[in-house]
mmCIF file of C-alpha atoms in Angstrom:
data_model
loop_
_atom_site.group_PDB
_atom_site.id
_atom_site.type_symbol
_atom_site.label_atom_id
_atom_site.label_comp_id
_atom_site.label_asym_id
_atom_site.label_seq_id
_atom_site.Cartn_x
_atom_site.Cartn_y
_atom_site.Cartn_z
ATOM 1 C CA MET A 1454 144.291 4.770 -137.671
ATOM 2 C CA LEU A 1455 145.067 8.487 -137.249
ATOM 3 C CA HIS A 1456 145.050 9.427 -140.915
ATOM 4 C CA LYS A 1457 141.485 10.274 -141.104
ATOM 5 C CA GLU A 1458 141.882 12.730 -137.828
ATOM 6 C CA LEU A 1459 144.946 14.209 -138.752
ATOM 7 C CA THR A 1460 143.716 15.141 -142.179
ATOM 8 C CA TRP A 1461 140.700 16.991 -140.590
ATOM 9 C CA PHE A 1462 143.210 19.415 -138.785
ATOM 10 C CA PHE A 1463 144.937 19.936 -141.971
ATOM 11 C CA VAL A 1464 141.884 20.534 -143.978
ATOM 12 C CA ILE A 1465 140.333 23.222 -141.470
ATOM 13 C CA PHE A 1466 144.054 24.943 -141.263
ATOM 14 C CA SER A 1467 144.178 25.329 -145.110
ATOM 15 C CA ARG A 1468 140.239 26.559 -145.042
ATOM 16 C CA GLU A 1469 140.685 29.051 -142.454
ATOM 17 C CA PHE A 1470 144.305 30.448 -142.392
ATOM 18 C CA ARG A 1471 145.814 32.186 -145.621
ATOM 19 C CA GLN A 1472 149.445 32.378 -144.159
ATOM 20 C CA ASP A 1473 151.795 30.138 -145.791
ATOM 21 C CA LYS A 1474 153.079 28.290 -142.578
ATOM 22 C CA ARG A 1475 151.969 24.636 -143.281
ATOM 23 C CA ILE A 1476 155.627 23.642 -142.124
ATOM 24 C CA ALA A 1477 155.001 25.428 -138.823
ATOM 25 C CA PHE A 1478 151.494 23.868 -138.719
ATOM 26 C CA GLU A 1479 152.718 20.288 -139.596
ATOM 27 C CA THR A 1480 155.336 20.685 -136.468
ATOM 28 C CA LEU A 1481 152.665 21.649 -134.242
ATOM 29 C CA MET A 1482 150.595 18.469 -135.424
ATOM 30 C CA PHE A 1483 153.814 16.293 -135.028
ATOM 31 C CA LEU A 1484 154.473 17.715 -131.561
ATOM 32 C CA ALA A 1485 150.870 17.121 -130.745
ATOM 33 C CA THR A 1486 150.749 13.493 -132.028
ATOM 34 C CA ALA A 1487 154.000 12.646 -130.066
ATOM 35 C CA HIS A 1488 151.870 13.039 -126.625
ATOM 36 C CA PHE A 1489 150.407 9.656 -127.361
ATOM 37 C CA PHE A 1490 153.767 8.137 -127.101
ATOM 38 C CA GLY A 1491 154.780 10.062 -123.851
ATOM 39 C CA PHE A 1492 156.999 12.867 -125.547
ATOM 40 C CA TYR A 1493 155.494 16.189 -124.109
ATOM 41 C CA ASN A 1494 157.959 18.673 -125.220
ATOM 42 C CA PRO A 1495 160.279 19.361 -127.927
ATOM 43 C CA LYS A 1496 163.642 18.494 -126.321
ATOM 44 C CA GLN A 1497 161.948 14.942 -125.570
ATOM 45 C CA LEU A 1498 160.875 14.055 -128.899
ATOM 46 C CA ALA A 1499 164.154 15.333 -130.599
ATOM 47 C CA ASP A 1500 166.227 13.379 -128.352
ATOM 48 C CA PHE A 1501 164.081 10.256 -129.210
ATOM 49 C CA LEU A 1502 164.397 10.820 -132.837
ATOM 50 C CA ASP A 1503 168.238 11.823 -132.904
ATOM 51 C CA ILE A 1504 167.477 15.035 -134.426
ATOM 52 C CA PRO A 1505 168.467 18.574 -133.394
ATOM 53 C CA HIS A 1506 166.108 20.037 -130.880
ATOM 54 C CA GLN A 1507 166.674 23.432 -132.278
ATOM 55 C CA GLY A 1508 165.207 22.882 -135.480
ATOM 56 C CA LEU A 1509 161.872 21.694 -133.821
ATOM 57 C CA TYR A 1510 161.933 25.176 -131.827
ATOM 58 C CA ARG A 1511 162.668 27.351 -134.580
ATOM 59 C CA ALA A 1512 159.432 25.523 -136.625
ATOM 60 C CA ILE A 1513 157.471 26.781 -133.959
ATOM 61 C CA GLU A 1514 158.504 30.252 -133.542
ATOM 62 C CA GLY A 1515 157.113 33.308 -135.420
ATOM 63 C CA TRP A 1516 153.369 32.747 -134.644
ATOM 64 C CA SER A 1517 151.633 35.890 -133.279
ATOM 65 C CA ILE A 1518 149.617 35.483 -129.917
ATOM 66 C CA TYR A 1519 146.641 36.741 -132.178
ATOM 67 C CA TYR A 1520 147.453 33.690 -134.699
ATOM 68 C CA LEU A 1521 147.510 31.264 -131.766
ATOM 69 C CA ARG A 1522 144.252 32.374 -130.128
ATOM 70 C CA GLU A 1523 142.697 32.456 -133.520
ATOM 71 C CA MET A 1524 143.755 29.020 -134.109
ATOM 72 C CA LEU A 1525 142.544 27.819 -131.068
ATOM 73 C CA VAL A 1526 139.010 29.196 -131.282
ATOM 74 C CA ARG A 1527 138.355 28.003 -134.590
ATOM 75 C CA PHE A 1528 139.473 24.495 -134.307
ATOM 76 C CA MET A 1529 137.547 24.152 -131.054
ATOM 77 C CA VAL A 1530 134.391 25.644 -132.410
ATOM 78 C CA ARG A 1531 134.350 23.471 -135.872
ATOM 79 C CA GLN A 1532 134.710 20.449 -133.884
ATOM 80 C CA ALA A 1533 131.971 21.306 -131.542
ATOM 81 C CA ALA A 1534 129.840 22.101 -134.317
ATOM 82 C CA GLU A 1535 130.262 19.029 -135.839
ATOM 83 C CA GLU A 1536 129.079 16.978 -132.993
ATOM 84 C CA LEU A 1537 126.230 19.443 -132.653
ATOM 85 C CA ARG A 1538 124.480 19.284 -136.034
ATOM 86 C CA PRO A 1539 123.450 15.589 -135.971
ATOM 87 C CA LEU A 1540 121.818 16.197 -132.572
ATOM 88 C CA LEU A 1541 119.811 19.717 -133.281
ATOM 89 C CA GLY A 1542 117.678 17.853 -135.998
ATOM 90 C CA LYS A 1543 116.442 15.278 -133.445
ATOM 91 C CA SER A 1544 113.626 15.591 -130.945
ATOM 92 C CA ASP A 1545 113.781 17.706 -127.712
ATOM 93 C CA ALA A 1546 114.115 14.309 -125.562
ATOM 94 C CA THR A 1547 117.071 13.098 -127.466
ATOM 95 C CA ILE A 1548 119.034 16.675 -127.243
ATOM 96 C CA SER A 1549 118.149 16.681 -123.535
ATOM 97 C CA ARG A 1550 119.689 12.964 -123.127
ATOM 98 C CA ALA A 1551 122.726 14.113 -124.705
ATOM 99 C CA GLY A 1552 123.279 16.607 -121.681
ATOM 100 C CA ILE A 1553 124.565 19.697 -123.658
ATOM 101 C CA THR A 1554 125.664 22.322 -121.663
ATOM 102 C CA VAL A 1555 128.143 25.321 -121.690
ATOM 103 C CA THR A 1556 130.594 25.531 -118.647
ATOM 104 C CA PHE A 1557 132.852 28.090 -117.521
ATOM 105 C CA ASP A 1558 135.718 27.799 -115.337
ATOM 106 C CA ASN A 1559 139.325 28.643 -114.365
ATOM 107 C CA SER A 1560 142.438 26.555 -113.568
ATOM 108 C CA VAL A 1561 145.673 27.723 -112.087
ATOM 109 C CA VAL A 1562 148.396 26.786 -113.822
ATOM 110 C CA ASP A 1563 151.904 27.022 -112.482
ATOM 111 C CA ARG A 1564 152.830 30.607 -111.382
ATOM 112 C CA LEU A 1565 156.012 32.289 -112.643
ATOM 113 C CA GLY A 1566 157.623 34.756 -110.683
ATOM 114 C CA LYS A 1567 160.373 34.993 -107.443
ATOM 115 C CA LEU A 1568 160.429 32.014 -105.299
ATOM 116 C CA LEU A 1569 160.391 32.865 -101.509
ATOM 117 C CA ARG A 1570 162.138 30.129 -99.210
ATOM 118 C CA CYS A 1571 160.922 29.548 -95.842
ATOM 119 C CA THR A 1572 161.054 26.499 -93.255
ATOM 120 C CA TRP A 1573 157.424 25.576 -93.244
ATOM 121 C CA SER A 1574 156.821 23.249 -96.006
ATOM 122 C CA TRP A 1575 153.373 24.387 -97.122
ATOM 123 C CA TYR A 1576 155.048 27.675 -98.057
ATOM 124 C CA SER A 1577 158.730 26.653 -99.528
ATOM 125 C CA GLY A 1578 159.372 26.974 -102.981
ATOM 126 C CA ARG A 1579 155.930 28.359 -103.857
ATOM 127 C CA CYS A 1580 155.793 31.516 -106.316
ATOM 128 C CA LYS A 1581 154.489 34.769 -104.171
ATOM 129 C CA LYS A 1582 155.464 37.450 -106.827
ATOM 130 C CA VAL A 1583 152.773 36.653 -109.370
ATOM 131 C CA VAL A 1584 153.296 37.537 -113.007
ATOM 132 C CA MET A 1585 151.106 37.380 -116.136
ATOM 133 C CA GLY A 1586 150.137 34.170 -117.621
ATOM 134 C CA ASN A 1587 149.287 32.251 -114.647
ATOM 135 C CA ASP A 1588 145.477 31.489 -114.859
ATOM 136 C CA LEU A 1589 143.716 29.735 -117.764
ATOM 137 C CA MET A 1590 139.943 30.600 -118.029
ATOM 138 C CA GLY A 1591 138.146 27.993 -120.069
ATOM 139 C CA ILE A 1592 134.601 27.656 -121.718
ATOM 140 C CA VAL A 1593 133.887 24.092 -122.312
ATOM 141 C CA MET A 1594 130.887 22.467 -123.985
ATOM 142 C CA THR A 1595 129.788 19.255 -122.742
ATOM 143 C CA VAL A 1596 128.003 16.690 -125.223
ATOM 144 C CA ARG A 1597 127.218 13.298 -124.493
ATOM 145 C CA GLY A 1598 129.488 13.374 -121.157
ATOM 146 C CA ILE A 1599 132.571 14.265 -123.634
ATOM 147 C CA ALA A 1600 134.298 17.587 -123.050
ATOM 148 C CA PHE A 1601 134.772 20.071 -126.073
ATOM 149 C CA PRO A 1602 136.715 22.845 -125.440
ATOM 150 C CA LEU A 1603 135.502 26.110 -126.998
ATOM 151 C CA HIS A 1604 138.042 28.993 -125.535
ATOM 152 C CA LEU A 1605 140.877 29.427 -123.439
ATOM 153 C CA LEU A 1606 142.524 32.270 -122.306
ATOM 154 C CA PHE A 1607 145.167 33.395 -120.202
ATOM 155 C CA CYS A 1608 144.826 35.994 -117.454
ATOM 156 C CA SER A 1609 146.896 37.033 -114.680
ATOM 157 C CA LYS A 1610 146.065 36.014 -110.979
ATOM 158 C CA GLN A 1611 146.699 39.215 -109.222
ATOM 159 C CA GLY A 1612 147.817 42.431 -110.244
ATOM 160 C CA ARG A 1613 146.661 45.504 -112.491
ATOM 161 C CA ALA A 1614 146.321 43.947 -116.007
ATOM 162 C CA ASN A 1615 143.586 41.737 -117.273
ATOM 163 C CA THR A 1616 141.888 40.578 -113.784
ATOM 164 C CA ASP A 1617 138.440 41.625 -114.252
ATOM 165 C CA ARG A 1618 136.934 38.128 -114.911
ATOM 166 C CA PRO A 1619 133.150 39.381 -115.707
ATOM 167 C CA ASP A 1620 134.215 41.462 -118.583
ATOM 168 C CA LEU A 1621 136.586 38.578 -119.859
ATOM 169 C CA LEU A 1622 133.641 35.992 -119.507
ATOM 170 C CA ILE A 1623 131.447 38.348 -121.407
ATOM 171 C CA SER A 1624 134.012 38.941 -124.175
ATOM 172 C CA MET A 1625 134.553 35.270 -124.644
ATOM 173 C CA LEU A 1626 130.972 34.612 -124.603
ATOM 174 C CA LYS A 1627 130.179 36.937 -127.258
ATOM 175 C CA ARG A 1628 133.337 36.026 -129.430
ATOM 176 C CA LEU A 1629 131.655 32.358 -129.150
ATOM 177 C CA THR A 1630 127.916 33.339 -130.091
ATOM 178 C CA GLU A 1631 129.631 34.917 -133.469
ATOM 179 C CA GLU A 1632 131.533 32.006 -134.358
ATOM 180 C CA PHE A 1633 128.685 29.444 -133.618
ATOM 181 C CA ALA A 1634 126.356 31.909 -135.604
ATOM 182 C CA ARG A 1635 128.688 31.545 -138.538
ATOM 183 C CA GLU A 1636 127.943 27.515 -138.454
ATOM 184 C CA GLY A 1637 124.059 28.187 -137.788
ATOM 185 C CA ILE A 1638 124.038 27.309 -134.548
ATOM 186 C CA ASP A 1639 122.555 29.366 -131.557
ATOM 187 C CA LEU A 1640 125.002 28.891 -128.557
ATOM 188 C CA THR A 1641 122.710 30.520 -125.991
ATOM 189 C CA ALA A 1642 119.763 28.003 -126.475
ATOM 190 C CA PHE A 1643 122.144 25.907 -124.265
ATOM 191 C CA PRO A 1644 122.480 25.901 -120.524
ATOM 192 C CA LEU A 1645 125.166 28.063 -119.214
ATOM 193 C CA THR A 1646 127.063 26.975 -115.775
ATOM 194 C CA PHE A 1647 130.056 28.353 -113.849
ATOM 195 C CA ASP A 1648 130.951 28.989 -110.072
ATOM 196 C CA SER A 1649 129.577 32.079 -108.199
ATOM 197 C CA TRP A 1650 133.257 33.407 -107.243
ATOM 198 C CA PHE A 1651 132.533 36.692 -109.477
ATOM 199 C CA ALA A 1652 128.788 36.470 -109.965
ATOM 200 C CA SER A 1653 126.991 39.645 -109.168
ATOM 201 C CA GLY A 1654 123.386 41.271 -110.373
ATOM 202 C CA ASP A 1655 125.087 43.059 -113.095
ATOM 203 C CA LEU A 1656 126.773 39.882 -114.586
ATOM 204 C CA LYS A 1657 123.170 38.401 -114.371
ATOM 205 C CA LYS A 1658 121.945 41.010 -116.448
ATOM 206 C CA ARG A 1659 124.753 41.060 -119.067
ATOM 207 C CA LEU A 1660 124.238 37.093 -119.493
ATOM 208 C CA ARG A 1661 120.455 37.579 -119.899
ATOM 209 C CA ALA A 1662 121.206 40.621 -122.528
ATOM 210 C CA LEU A 1663 123.345 38.360 -124.670
ATOM 211 C CA GLY A 1664 120.392 35.740 -124.611
ATOM 212 C CA PHE A 1665 121.093 32.796 -122.487
ATOM 213 C CA LYS A 1666 117.894 31.322 -121.364
ATOM 214 C CA LYS A 1667 119.291 28.930 -118.725
ATOM 215 C CA ILE A 1668 121.638 29.653 -116.317
ATOM 216 C CA VAL A 1669 122.568 27.758 -113.035
ATOM 217 C CA ILE A 1670 125.320 28.900 -110.709
ATOM 218 C CA ALA A 1671 127.052 27.477 -108.075
ATOM 219 C CA GLY A 1672 126.437 29.522 -104.656
ATOM 220 C CA LYS A 1673 128.869 29.968 -101.949
ATOM 221 C CA GLY A 1674 128.362 29.743 -98.116
ATOM 222 C CA ASN A 1675 128.954 33.518 -97.159
ATOM 223 C CA HIS A 1676 125.866 34.874 -99.668
ATOM 224 C CA THR A 1677 123.043 36.347 -97.909
ATOM 225 C CA PHE A 1678 119.367 35.438 -98.732
ATOM 226 C CA THR A 1679 115.984 36.314 -97.128
ATOM 227 C CA ILE A 1680 113.378 33.147 -97.517
ATOM 228 C CA GLY A 1681 109.805 33.985 -96.083
ATOM 229 C CA LYS A 1682 110.692 36.782 -93.354
ATOM 230 C CA THR A 1683 113.866 35.278 -92.432
ATOM 231 C CA LYS A 1684 117.351 36.635 -93.687
ATOM 232 C CA GLN A 1685 120.647 34.763 -93.183
ATOM 233 C CA LYS A 1686 123.784 33.415 -94.643
ATOM 234 C CA ALA A 1687 123.421 30.585 -97.040
ATOM 235 C CA SER A 1688 125.533 28.407 -94.910
ATOM 236 C CA SER A 1689 122.844 28.819 -91.997
ATOM 237 C CA TRP A 1690 119.960 27.845 -94.731
ATOM 238 C CA LYS A 1691 121.672 24.644 -95.356
ATOM 239 C CA LYS A 1692 121.424 23.288 -91.912
ATOM 240 C CA THR A 1693 117.817 24.768 -91.178
ATOM 241 C CA LEU A 1694 116.177 23.919 -94.259
ATOM 242 C CA ARG A 1695 114.577 20.186 -94.761
ATOM 243 C CA LEU A 1696 115.255 18.819 -98.007
ATOM 244 C CA ILE A 1697 112.686 16.004 -99.673
ATOM 245 C CA ALA A 1698 113.886 12.817 -101.004
ATOM 246 C CA ASP A 1699 112.737 11.069 -104.154
ATOM 247 C CA GLN A 1700 111.366 13.694 -106.321
ATOM 248 C CA TRP A 1701 110.708 13.245 -110.018
ATOM 249 C CA GLY A 1702 113.882 13.505 -112.096
ATOM 250 C CA ILE A 1703 116.337 14.167 -109.228
ATOM 251 C CA ASP A 1704 118.290 11.522 -107.328
ATOM 252 C CA VAL A 1705 119.499 13.337 -104.416
ATOM 253 C CA PRO A 1706 117.500 14.985 -101.563
ATOM 254 C CA SER A 1707 116.555 18.504 -102.419
ATOM 255 C CA LEU A 1708 114.629 21.670 -102.131
ATOM 256 C CA ARG A 1709 113.686 24.549 -104.574
ATOM 257 C CA THR A 1710 112.858 27.761 -103.187
ATOM 258 C CA GLY A 1711 112.700 31.485 -104.005
ATOM 259 C CA ALA A 1712 114.664 33.778 -102.099
ATOM 260 C CA PHE A 1713 115.875 37.464 -102.215
ATOM 261 C CA SER A 1714 119.604 38.593 -102.208
ATOM 262 C CA PRO A 1715 120.926 42.047 -101.935
ATOM 263 C CA THR A 1716 123.524 40.841 -104.455
ATOM 264 C CA PHE A 1717 121.582 39.105 -106.750
ATOM 265 C CA GLY A 1718 117.919 40.411 -106.458
ATOM 266 C CA SER A 1719 114.932 37.740 -106.786
ATOM 267 C CA VAL A 1720 116.650 34.173 -107.366
ATOM 268 C CA VAL A 1721 115.610 30.778 -107.177
ATOM 269 C CA LEU A 1722 117.791 28.579 -104.987
ATOM 270 C CA PHE A 1723 118.315 24.852 -105.451
ATOM 271 C CA PHE A 1724 119.667 23.396 -102.197
ATOM 272 C CA PHE A 1725 120.639 19.333 -102.585
ATOM 273 C CA ARG A 1726 122.746 17.049 -100.520
ATOM 274 C CA LYS A 1727 125.250 14.787 -102.271
ATOM 275 C CA ASN A 1728 125.829 12.423 -99.124
ATOM 276 C CA THR A 1729 124.812 12.263 -95.653
ATOM 277 C CA THR A 1730 126.890 14.949 -94.301
ATOM 278 C CA ARG A 1731 127.102 17.898 -96.711
ATOM 279 C CA THR A 1732 124.534 20.046 -98.366
ATOM 280 C CA TYR A 1733 125.328 22.267 -101.439
ATOM 281 C CA TYR A 1734 123.120 24.726 -103.085
ATOM 282 C CA LEU A 1735 122.737 26.428 -106.827
ATOM 283 C CA MET A 1736 121.404 29.639 -108.050
ATOM 284 C CA ASP A 1737 118.905 29.935 -110.972
ATOM 285 C CA PHE A 1738 119.692 32.975 -113.017
ATOM 286 C CA SER A 1739 117.476 32.071 -116.140
ATOM 287 C CA PRO A 1740 115.083 34.832 -117.077
ATOM 288 C CA VAL A 1741 112.301 32.007 -116.726
ATOM 289 C CA PRO A 1742 112.800 30.086 -113.741
ATOM 290 C CA LEU A 1743 113.497 26.379 -114.108
ATOM 291 C CA ARG A 1744 112.073 23.584 -112.629
ATOM 292 C CA GLY A 1745 114.243 21.554 -110.051
ATOM 293 C CA ALA A 1746 114.685 18.585 -112.090
ATOM 294 C CA GLU A 1747 116.008 20.932 -115.097
ATOM 295 C CA ILE A 1748 118.530 22.511 -112.468
ATOM 296 C CA TRP A 1749 119.812 19.238 -111.357
ATOM 297 C CA CYS A 1750 120.091 17.631 -114.918
ATOM 298 C CA ILE A 1751 122.102 20.764 -116.029
ATOM 299 C CA TRP A 1752 124.474 20.900 -112.854
ATOM 300 C CA LYS A 1753 125.319 17.215 -113.219
ATOM 301 C CA GLN A 1754 127.530 17.812 -116.427
ATOM 302 C CA HIS A 1755 129.526 20.504 -114.675
ATOM 303 C CA HIS A 1756 131.987 18.294 -113.036
ATOM 304 C CA ILE A 1757 133.294 17.496 -116.734
ATOM 305 C CA ILE A 1758 135.333 20.739 -117.068
ATOM 306 C CA GLY A 1759 137.209 19.667 -113.838
ATOM 307 C CA CYS A 1760 137.866 16.107 -115.794
ATOM 308 C CA PHE A 1761 138.985 18.168 -118.779
ATOM 309 C CA TRP A 1762 141.436 20.514 -116.806
ATOM 310 C CA LYS A 1763 142.855 17.205 -115.029
ATOM 311 C CA ILE A 1764 143.416 15.625 -118.419
ATOM 312 C CA LEU A 1765 145.374 18.603 -119.691
ATOM 313 C CA LYS A 1766 147.641 18.945 -116.647
ATOM 314 C CA SER A 1767 148.262 15.366 -115.388
ATOM 315 C CA VAL A 1768 147.695 12.968 -118.703
ATOM 316 C CA LEU A 1769 149.019 15.617 -121.451
ATOM 317 C CA GLY A 1770 151.790 17.205 -119.067
ATOM 318 C CA THR A 1771 150.813 21.178 -119.149
ATOM 319 C CA LYS A 1772 154.076 21.447 -116.813
ATOM 320 C CA ALA A 1773 156.501 19.593 -119.250
ATOM 321 C CA MET A 1774 156.613 22.049 -121.864
ATOM 322 C CA ARG A 1775 158.062 25.687 -120.967
ATOM 323 C CA LEU A 1776 158.554 27.586 -124.064
ATOM 324 C CA GLN A 1777 159.785 31.378 -123.795
ATOM 325 C CA GLY A 1778 157.874 34.676 -124.385
ATOM 326 C CA ASP A 1779 154.798 33.948 -126.494
ATOM 327 C CA GLY A 1780 155.433 30.238 -126.521
ATOM 328 C CA LEU A 1781 152.989 30.268 -123.493
ATOM 329 C CA HIS A 1782 150.209 30.381 -125.884
ATOM 330 C CA THR A 1783 151.919 28.171 -128.738
ATOM 331 C CA ALA A 1784 152.348 25.016 -125.593
ATOM 332 C CA LEU A 1785 148.671 25.431 -124.682
ATOM 333 C CA LEU A 1786 147.595 25.057 -128.659
ATOM 334 C CA ILE A 1787 149.754 21.903 -128.983
ATOM 335 C CA LYS A 1788 148.226 20.436 -125.590
ATOM 336 C CA VAL A 1789 144.672 21.218 -126.817
ATOM 337 C CA ILE A 1790 145.320 20.010 -130.393
ATOM 338 C CA ALA A 1791 146.320 16.493 -128.732
ATOM 339 C CA TYR A 1792 143.460 16.378 -126.597
ATOM 340 C CA MET A 1793 141.175 17.190 -129.568
ATOM 341 C CA LEU A 1794 142.816 14.387 -131.265
ATOM 342 C CA ALA A 1795 141.987 11.969 -128.582
ATOM 343 C CA ALA A 1796 138.626 13.344 -128.086
ATOM 344 C CA ARG A 1797 137.877 12.679 -131.961
ATOM 345 C CA LEU A 1798 139.188 8.946 -131.391
ATOM 346 C CA SER A 1799 137.333 8.358 -128.499
ATOM 347 C CA MET A 1800 134.149 8.690 -130.905
ATOM 348 C CA ARG A 1801 135.543 6.453 -133.482
ATOM 349 C CA LYS A 1802 135.059 2.537 -133.226
ATOM 350 C CA PRO A 1803 138.605 1.011 -132.110
ATOM 351 C CA PHE A 1804 138.484 3.574 -129.391
ATOM 352 C CA PHE A 1805 134.928 4.004 -128.557
ATOM 353 C CA LYS A 1806 134.304 5.226 -124.978
ATOM 354 C CA MET A 1807 138.187 5.133 -124.028
ATOM 355 C CA SER A 1808 139.313 7.746 -121.725
ATOM 356 C CA VAL A 1809 142.335 9.464 -123.078
ATOM 357 C CA THR A 1810 145.098 7.326 -121.225
ATOM 358 C CA GLU A 1811 143.539 4.259 -122.607
ATOM 359 C CA ILE A 1812 143.701 5.716 -126.044
ATOM 360 C CA MET A 1813 147.455 6.673 -125.418
ATOM 361 C CA ARG A 1814 148.237 3.207 -124.260
ATOM 362 C CA LYS A 1815 146.452 1.568 -127.143
ATOM 363 C CA ILE A 1816 148.075 3.487 -129.797
ATOM 364 C CA ARG A 1817 151.573 2.943 -128.043
ATOM 365 C CA ARG A 1818 150.879 -1.030 -128.229
ATOM 366 C CA GLU A 1819 149.690 -0.971 -131.754
ATOM 367 C CA SER A 1820 151.900 1.596 -133.424
ATOM 368 C CA ASP A 1821 155.250 2.986 -133.926
ATOM 369 C CA LEU A 1822 155.899 6.435 -133.737
ATOM 370 C CA GLU A 1823 158.572 6.894 -136.351
ATOM 371 C CA ASP A 1824 156.230 4.679 -138.818
ATOM 372 C CA ILE A 1825 153.767 7.417 -138.064
ATOM 373 C CA LEU A 1826 156.094 10.229 -138.803
ATOM 374 C CA ARG A 1827 157.469 8.826 -142.073
ATOM 375 C CA GLU A 1828 153.701 8.149 -143.077
ATOM 376 C CA HIS A 1829 151.676 11.330 -142.213
ATOM 377 C CA PHE A 1830 154.526 13.841 -141.660
ATOM 378 C CA HIS A 1831 157.172 15.430 -144.431
ATOM 379 C CA LEU A 1832 159.041 17.722 -142.367
ATOM 380 C CA PRO A 1833 162.557 19.203 -143.219
ATOM 381 C CA ILE A 1834 164.010 18.439 -140.122
ATOM 382 C CA LEU A 1835 163.191 14.880 -140.104
ATOM 383 C CA ASN A 1836 165.724 14.245 -143.137
ATOM 384 C CA THR A 1837 168.677 15.898 -141.181
#
């Protein structure tokens, strides 16, 4: 059941990395596989197998941050490239139906620091002195409704180190365009979406300079736009503009219009109403403005990155694994490998279109963890 998918990871590791750390990598895969049986950290797994947990921790020590980041990026890019290649040779209509988009977002991870206790429940026990390693920035590719992570990077929420998000985004995209170019794929041909919390006219120019041709960004209510001869905030435009229902290719009331912003310059706005009360809008940063149906089709995939964050945190238990020092990156690698393994299984016949939770339940019902470990893993610690 798992043999083919586990073999894929070992083959990629042996091809891409020359350091003699096969036992350490096998331990990482061992810990990732255990997630399907509800063991989310080395201590839980060691207790179940009745082996010393110190051996598992020692086995995954010694990886440098550079090496861990390289493994993350290369595994993720190889998996996404495998899914893209069969599609790229087909018609434009088939590629469009696959809903291929590149999405950027960040997710707050439990923050480390001093606790400040107060009597108010909303304030009690929260970390107020923030240190590095609390926010996780991520770029995810969506293909046929499945999220394939491409690049994940820890950064500090506040403080003086590594807080320039636009620069980090550009560096992440540059790295990914180089990696996909080695696979013979032009990443900039796919639409790019993200929220506008750090968008600017300068960022728009830098994204275009990278070669991205379709850029759609969620707008905020406090941005000011001039439409016609009237200048007001987007929150006011949402209330005054009349949206049109039943437009071709758009299943919600919407309106596409040109505007000028002192922050972004000339920009195309796309207003839409998802329910009877709330109106949202998007900004089109593309060099050649997109049609309304194109903007809507691209943005419909954006929510999938939120689903990815939820799986990583809630289903795979990011909080359950707290490794010291550089172990923050080791824990992330283990969680992502577990997710990638589940994503690969979801495209195979026995698990086709199953959610990660359903896959985990099916494996638990039909397999035994100790049998899997004896069959696929040959770690010295298992013999202690």
